[in-house]
Short mmCIF file of N, CA and C in Angstrom, two decimals:
data_model
loop_
_atom_site.label_atom_id
_atom_site.label_comp_id
_atom_site.label_asym_id
_atom_site.label_seq_id
_atom_site.Cartn_x
_atom_site.Cartn_y
_atom_site.Cartn_z
N SER A 295 55.08 8.58 74.53
CA SER A 295 54.96 9.65 75.14
C SER A 295 54.89 9.52 76.98
N TYR A 296 55.88 10.03 78.06
CA TYR A 296 55.93 9.93 79.15
C TYR A 296 55.85 10.77 79.87
N GLY A 297 55.51 10.67 81.14
CA GLY A 297 55.51 11.83 82.29
C GLY A 297 56.71 11.17 83.64
N LYS A 298 57.84 11.78 84.37
CA LYS A 298 58.54 11.26 85.20
C LYS A 298 58.25 12.33 86.16
N TYR A 299 58.15 11.87 87.55
CA TYR A 299 58.29 12.82 88.83
C TYR A 299 59.52 12.39 89.00
N PHE A 300 60.22 13.65 89.71
CA PHE A 300 61.75 13.28 90.66
C PHE A 300 61.50 14.23 91.82
N HIS A 301 61.69 13.51 93.10
CA HIS A 301 61.94 14.39 94.53
C HIS A 301 63.19 13.87 95.04
N THR A 302 63.93 15.07 95.30
CA THR A 302 65.08 15.00 95.77
C THR A 302 65.43 15.96 96.91
N HIS A 303 66.05 15.66 97.94
CA HIS A 303 66.14 16.44 98.98
C HIS A 303 67.77 16.10 99.48
N LEU A 304 68.17 17.37 100.00
CA LEU A 304 69.55 17.42 100.18
C LEU A 304 69.63 18.15 101.38
N GLY A 305 70.20 17.47 102.32
CA GLY A 305 70.48 17.91 103.99
C GLY A 305 71.48 18.76 103.82
N GLY A 306 70.90 19.70 105.14
CA GLY A 306 71.96 20.89 105.27
C GLY A 306 72.91 20.51 106.08
N ASP A 307 73.86 21.53 106.31
CA ASP A 307 75.28 21.43 106.64
C ASP A 307 75.75 22.79 107.71
N SER A 308 76.67 22.53 108.27
CA SER A 308 76.99 23.58 108.78
C SER A 308 78.81 23.10 109.04
N PHE A 309 79.65 24.49 108.69
CA PHE A 309 81.17 24.07 108.39
C PHE A 309 81.55 25.20 108.33
N ARG A 310 83.19 25.46 108.82
CA ARG A 310 84.09 26.69 108.99
C ARG A 310 84.86 26.52 108.08
N ALA A 311 85.50 27.95 107.33
CA ALA A 311 86.41 28.24 106.39
C ALA A 311 86.34 29.87 106.52
N GLY A 312 87.77 30.12 105.92
CA GLY A 312 88.20 31.30 105.92
C GLY A 312 87.96 32.26 107.35
N GLY A 313 87.49 32.04 108.53
CA GLY A 313 87.36 32.72 109.44
C GLY A 313 86.05 33.04 109.84
N ALA A 314 85.08 32.14 109.03
CA ALA A 314 83.91 32.43 109.20
C ALA A 314 82.83 30.91 109.61
N SER A 315 81.85 30.98 110.10
CA SER A 315 81.32 29.53 110.25
C SER A 315 79.97 30.25 109.26
N TYR A 316 79.90 28.85 108.62
CA TYR A 316 78.50 29.02 107.73
C TYR A 316 77.53 27.65 108.20
N HIS A 317 76.37 27.96 107.63
CA HIS A 317 75.12 27.04 107.82
C HIS A 317 73.84 27.05 106.64
N VAL A 318 74.12 25.98 106.01
CA VAL A 318 72.88 25.97 104.81
C VAL A 318 71.79 25.19 105.28
N ASP A 319 70.77 25.34 105.03
CA ASP A 319 69.63 24.61 105.12
C ASP A 319 69.52 23.36 104.08
N SER A 320 68.87 22.85 104.68
CA SER A 320 68.43 21.66 103.81
C SER A 320 67.22 21.76 102.26
N VAL A 321 67.47 21.53 101.21
CA VAL A 321 67.03 22.00 99.92
C VAL A 321 66.13 20.65 99.58
N ASP A 322 64.64 20.70 99.37
CA ASP A 322 63.63 19.59 98.65
C ASP A 322 63.43 20.48 97.35
N SER A 323 63.73 19.68 96.42
CA SER A 323 63.23 20.06 95.08
C SER A 323 62.24 19.00 94.39
N ASP A 324 61.35 19.27 93.41
CA ASP A 324 60.48 18.53 92.99
C ASP A 324 60.19 18.63 91.40
N LEU A 325 60.39 17.86 90.33
CA LEU A 325 60.64 18.17 89.07
C LEU A 325 59.78 17.40 88.57
N LEU A 326 58.62 17.96 87.57
CA LEU A 326 57.93 17.29 86.75
C LEU A 326 58.47 17.57 85.19
N ARG A 327 58.59 15.88 84.70
CA ARG A 327 59.05 15.84 83.08
C ARG A 327 57.95 15.41 82.05
N LEU A 328 57.57 16.17 81.20
CA LEU A 328 56.84 15.63 80.10
C LEU A 328 57.40 15.31 78.90
N GLY A 329 57.61 14.23 78.38
CA GLY A 329 58.33 14.35 76.85
C GLY A 329 57.77 12.98 76.17
N LEU A 330 58.44 13.02 74.86
CA LEU A 330 58.29 12.37 73.72
C LEU A 330 59.31 11.36 73.43
N ARG A 331 59.81 10.41 73.00
CA ARG A 331 60.89 9.95 72.97
C ARG A 331 60.57 8.86 71.48
N ILE A 332 61.20 8.54 70.63
CA ILE A 332 61.04 7.77 69.68
C ILE A 332 62.08 7.16 69.18
N ASN A 333 61.45 5.77 68.77
CA ASN A 333 63.02 4.72 68.68
C ASN A 333 62.94 4.03 67.59
N ASN A 334 64.03 3.78 66.79
CA ASN A 334 63.63 3.35 65.30
C ASN A 334 64.71 2.22 65.53
N ARG A 335 64.56 0.66 65.51
CA ARG A 335 65.26 -0.30 65.71
C ARG A 335 65.42 -0.98 63.96
N PHE A 336 66.73 -1.02 63.95
CA PHE A 336 67.21 -1.60 62.69
C PHE A 336 68.41 -2.81 63.27
N GLY A 337 67.82 -4.23 62.98
CA GLY A 337 68.48 -5.15 63.52
C GLY A 337 68.80 -4.86 65.29
N GLN A 338 70.21 -5.26 65.52
CA GLN A 338 70.36 -4.87 66.92
C GLN A 338 70.61 -3.74 67.35
N ASP A 339 70.53 -2.69 66.42
CA ASP A 339 70.87 -1.31 66.77
C ASP A 339 69.40 -0.43 67.08
N ASP A 340 69.48 -0.16 68.03
CA ASP A 340 68.32 0.62 68.21
C ASP A 340 68.42 2.17 68.48
N PHE A 341 68.07 3.14 67.79
CA PHE A 341 68.37 4.33 67.75
C PHE A 341 67.21 5.50 68.44
N TYR A 342 67.53 6.27 69.24
CA TYR A 342 66.47 6.80 69.72
C TYR A 342 66.62 8.43 69.85
N TYR A 343 65.58 9.35 69.51
CA TYR A 343 65.73 10.80 70.10
C TYR A 343 64.61 11.31 70.51
N GLY A 344 64.57 12.40 71.54
CA GLY A 344 63.42 12.57 72.24
C GLY A 344 63.68 14.14 72.49
N LEU A 345 62.67 14.77 72.89
CA LEU A 345 62.42 16.06 73.42
C LEU A 345 61.41 16.06 74.58
N ALA A 346 61.69 16.91 75.71
CA ALA A 346 61.05 16.74 77.07
C ALA A 346 61.01 18.47 77.55
N LEU A 347 60.18 18.72 78.13
CA LEU A 347 59.95 19.69 78.79
C LEU A 347 59.80 19.52 80.28
N ASP A 348 60.70 20.21 81.32
CA ASP A 348 60.89 19.90 82.60
C ASP A 348 60.31 21.29 83.33
N HIS A 349 59.43 21.09 84.46
CA HIS A 349 59.33 22.13 85.33
C HIS A 349 59.69 21.82 86.95
N GLU A 350 60.51 22.67 87.35
CA GLU A 350 61.02 22.53 88.92
C GLU A 350 60.43 23.38 89.64
N PHE A 351 59.82 22.58 90.75
CA PHE A 351 59.10 23.47 91.95
C PHE A 351 60.14 23.74 92.80
N ASN A 352 59.92 24.52 93.47
CA ASN A 352 60.77 24.86 94.57
C ASN A 352 62.15 24.94 94.80
N GLY A 353 62.99 23.98 95.27
CA GLY A 353 64.92 24.10 94.62
C GLY A 353 65.23 24.98 95.31
N GLU A 354 64.55 25.78 96.55
CA GLU A 354 64.98 27.14 96.77
C GLU A 354 65.96 26.67 98.05
N SER A 355 67.33 27.33 98.22
CA SER A 355 68.52 27.01 99.38
C SER A 355 68.55 28.59 99.74
N ARG A 356 69.01 28.45 101.39
CA ARG A 356 69.18 29.63 101.96
C ARG A 356 70.23 29.12 103.16
N GLY A 357 70.85 30.34 103.39
CA GLY A 357 71.97 30.07 104.90
C GLY A 357 72.41 31.12 105.40
N ASP A 358 73.22 31.06 106.47
CA ASP A 358 73.70 32.35 106.73
C ASP A 358 75.43 31.94 106.86
N VAL A 359 75.60 33.20 107.22
CA VAL A 359 77.41 32.98 107.68
C VAL A 359 77.61 34.20 108.80
N SER A 360 78.54 33.68 109.63
CA SER A 360 78.91 34.79 110.66
C SER A 360 80.39 34.72 110.85
N ALA A 361 81.01 35.68 111.45
CA ALA A 361 82.54 35.77 111.69
C ALA A 361 82.66 35.08 113.07
N LEU A 362 83.57 34.39 112.72
CA LEU A 362 84.15 33.32 114.14
C LEU A 362 84.44 34.34 115.31
N SER A 363 85.12 35.68 114.96
CA SER A 363 85.60 36.55 115.80
C SER A 363 84.45 37.30 116.34
N MET A 364 83.37 37.18 115.68
CA MET A 364 82.98 38.16 116.42
C MET A 364 81.19 37.33 115.68
N PRO A 365 80.60 36.08 117.12
CA PRO A 365 79.58 35.45 116.37
C PRO A 365 78.26 36.19 116.32
N LEU A 366 78.19 37.04 116.93
CA LEU A 366 76.68 37.81 116.91
C LEU A 366 76.59 38.47 115.45
N LEU A 367 77.36 38.71 115.09
CA LEU A 367 77.42 39.41 113.37
C LEU A 367 77.28 38.13 112.23
N SER A 368 76.26 38.71 111.83
CA SER A 368 75.84 36.93 110.90
C SER A 368 75.09 37.99 109.96
N ALA A 369 74.70 37.34 108.68
CA ALA A 369 74.44 37.57 107.59
C ALA A 369 73.58 36.87 106.67
N ASP A 370 72.81 36.46 106.15
CA ASP A 370 72.24 35.62 105.23
C ASP A 370 72.99 35.49 103.79
N ILE A 371 73.05 34.31 103.71
CA ILE A 371 73.71 33.89 102.30
C ILE A 371 72.58 34.12 101.14
N ARG A 372 72.99 34.79 100.21
CA ARG A 372 72.13 35.13 98.88
C ARG A 372 71.31 33.81 98.52
N LYS A 373 69.97 33.78 98.58
CA LYS A 373 68.86 32.83 98.48
C LYS A 373 69.29 32.00 96.37
N ALA A 374 69.62 30.94 96.70
CA ALA A 374 69.97 30.29 95.78
C ALA A 374 68.51 29.47 94.76
N ASP A 375 67.78 29.71 93.90
CA ASP A 375 66.49 29.05 93.09
C ASP A 375 66.99 28.83 91.98
N ILE A 376 66.72 27.16 91.98
CA ILE A 376 66.93 26.66 90.80
C ILE A 376 65.58 25.87 90.08
N GLY A 377 64.38 26.83 90.66
CA GLY A 377 63.03 26.40 90.35
C GLY A 377 62.89 26.92 88.76
N GLY A 378 62.06 26.67 87.68
CA GLY A 378 61.70 27.20 86.39
C GLY A 378 61.58 26.32 85.38
N ASN A 379 61.62 26.61 84.00
CA ASN A 379 60.79 25.53 82.86
C ASN A 379 62.27 25.38 82.11
N SER A 380 62.65 24.19 82.00
CA SER A 380 63.71 23.82 80.61
C SER A 380 63.25 22.78 79.75
N ILE A 381 63.70 22.79 78.91
CA ILE A 381 63.81 21.91 77.64
C ILE A 381 65.15 21.06 77.64
N MET A 382 64.51 19.80 77.27
CA MET A 382 65.60 18.58 77.10
C MET A 382 65.67 18.22 75.55
N ALA A 383 66.57 17.99 75.01
CA ALA A 383 66.87 17.26 73.41
C ALA A 383 67.80 16.05 74.16
N GLU A 384 67.64 14.83 73.35
CA GLU A 384 68.14 13.77 73.37
C GLU A 384 68.17 13.25 72.40
N ALA A 385 69.43 12.07 72.00
CA ALA A 385 69.81 11.17 71.12
C ALA A 385 70.55 10.15 71.57
N GLY A 386 70.41 8.85 71.08
CA GLY A 386 71.32 7.95 71.40
C GLY A 386 71.41 6.78 70.70
N TRP A 387 71.96 5.66 70.74
CA TRP A 387 72.46 4.89 70.05
C TRP A 387 72.58 3.46 71.04
N LYS A 388 71.70 2.41 70.78
CA LYS A 388 72.10 1.23 72.06
C LYS A 388 72.19 0.03 71.05
N ARG A 389 73.52 -0.70 71.00
CA ARG A 389 73.23 -2.32 70.19
C ARG A 389 73.61 -2.93 71.92
N GLU A 390 72.65 -4.09 71.86
CA GLU A 390 72.36 -5.02 72.74
C GLU A 390 73.34 -6.50 72.35
N ALA A 391 73.87 -7.11 73.67
CA ALA A 391 74.45 -8.27 73.19
C ALA A 391 73.63 -9.38 72.60
N THR A 392 74.11 -10.16 71.82
CA THR A 392 73.39 -11.24 71.22
C THR A 392 74.15 -12.48 71.56
N LYS A 393 73.79 -14.07 70.93
CA LYS A 393 74.76 -15.00 71.05
C LYS A 393 76.12 -15.13 70.33
N ASN A 394 75.95 -14.42 69.23
CA ASN A 394 77.42 -14.15 68.60
C ASN A 394 78.17 -13.20 68.82
N ASN A 395 77.76 -11.98 69.47
CA ASN A 395 77.91 -10.62 70.29
C ASN A 395 77.88 -10.52 71.57
N PRO A 396 78.88 -10.71 72.65
CA PRO A 396 78.98 -10.73 73.86
C PRO A 396 78.55 -9.21 74.45
N TRP A 397 78.81 -8.23 73.50
CA TRP A 397 79.19 -6.65 74.03
C TRP A 397 77.35 -6.08 74.10
N ASP A 398 77.63 -5.05 74.97
CA ASP A 398 76.50 -4.27 75.02
C ASP A 398 77.03 -2.76 74.87
N ILE A 399 76.46 -1.80 74.08
CA ILE A 399 76.94 -0.58 74.13
C ILE A 399 75.70 0.33 73.83
N ASN A 400 75.85 1.53 74.59
CA ASN A 400 74.87 2.41 74.72
C ASN A 400 75.46 3.67 74.84
N VAL A 401 75.67 4.67 73.73
CA VAL A 401 75.86 5.83 73.57
C VAL A 401 74.95 7.19 73.60
N SER A 402 74.78 7.93 74.66
CA SER A 402 73.45 9.08 74.57
C SER A 402 74.56 10.70 74.63
N LEU A 403 73.26 11.13 74.54
CA LEU A 403 73.83 12.46 74.65
C LEU A 403 72.79 13.39 74.66
N ARG A 404 72.60 14.46 75.58
CA ARG A 404 71.65 15.15 76.30
C ARG A 404 71.66 16.59 76.35
N THR A 405 71.14 17.56 76.22
CA THR A 405 71.40 18.35 76.11
C THR A 405 70.19 19.75 76.97
N TRP A 406 70.44 20.82 77.45
CA TRP A 406 69.18 21.51 78.36
C TRP A 406 69.20 22.57 77.68
N ALA A 407 67.93 23.55 77.98
CA ALA A 407 68.22 24.96 77.54
C ALA A 407 66.91 25.42 78.44
N GLY A 408 67.00 27.06 78.73
CA GLY A 408 66.07 27.39 79.93
C GLY A 408 66.41 27.16 80.94
N ARG A 409 66.20 27.36 82.20
CA ARG A 409 66.38 27.13 83.69
C ARG A 409 67.57 26.57 83.68
N HIS A 410 67.57 25.26 83.59
CA HIS A 410 68.95 24.07 83.41
C HIS A 410 69.51 24.53 81.87
N ARG A 411 70.58 24.58 81.98
CA ARG A 411 71.36 24.67 80.71
C ARG A 411 72.70 23.78 80.81
N GLY A 412 73.31 22.86 79.85
CA GLY A 412 74.13 22.10 79.90
C GLY A 412 74.11 21.06 78.92
N VAL A 413 75.18 20.11 79.06
CA VAL A 413 75.44 18.91 77.82
C VAL A 413 75.54 17.92 78.56
N ASP A 414 75.25 16.45 78.47
CA ASP A 414 75.95 15.67 79.04
C ASP A 414 76.00 14.45 78.13
N ALA A 415 77.11 13.81 78.18
CA ALA A 415 76.94 12.40 77.13
C ALA A 415 77.66 11.23 78.13
N ASN A 416 77.00 10.21 77.22
CA ASN A 416 77.68 8.98 78.07
C ASN A 416 77.71 7.79 77.54
N VAL A 417 78.99 7.23 77.68
CA VAL A 417 79.13 5.73 76.83
C VAL A 417 79.28 4.58 78.11
N LEU A 418 78.37 3.94 77.50
CA LEU A 418 78.33 2.64 78.35
C LEU A 418 78.67 1.24 77.44
N VAL A 419 79.48 0.55 78.26
CA VAL A 419 79.93 -0.81 77.58
C VAL A 419 79.79 -1.96 78.44
N GLY A 420 79.19 -2.71 78.10
CA GLY A 420 78.90 -4.21 78.92
C GLY A 420 79.69 -5.42 77.91
N TYR A 421 80.28 -6.17 79.15
CA TYR A 421 80.01 -7.76 78.10
C TYR A 421 79.58 -8.81 79.14
N HIS A 422 78.98 -9.46 78.11
CA HIS A 422 78.15 -10.64 78.98
C HIS A 422 78.89 -12.09 78.93
N PHE A 423 79.23 -12.67 79.83
CA PHE A 423 79.72 -13.93 79.57
C PHE A 423 79.14 -14.77 80.67
#
């Protein structure tokens, strides 16, 4: 079992597009993850699978837009909020390099449901010389 804490800061920005001036405030996000990962080793092969619960605090972004032709006319951009609860499931396979085999291989798949939704997959290959 494990616990992880992530803090992310994205700076604000201002830009012009489509005859308007946009300003987006900075965003701070804090995420707490509690999970369980099980590893099964068979020779060089390491198989793993796990389940985790995420809770994201904060994560709200705000901004405003104003017309370049009428700078006093401005409106707030609808607030975006990525805070909330999610569940993550993961599975993977690793094979580490040995004296007889110089290749490392790591294949993983993760999926989220809840506030965060999606799937990601990774294949990493390394050669030791």
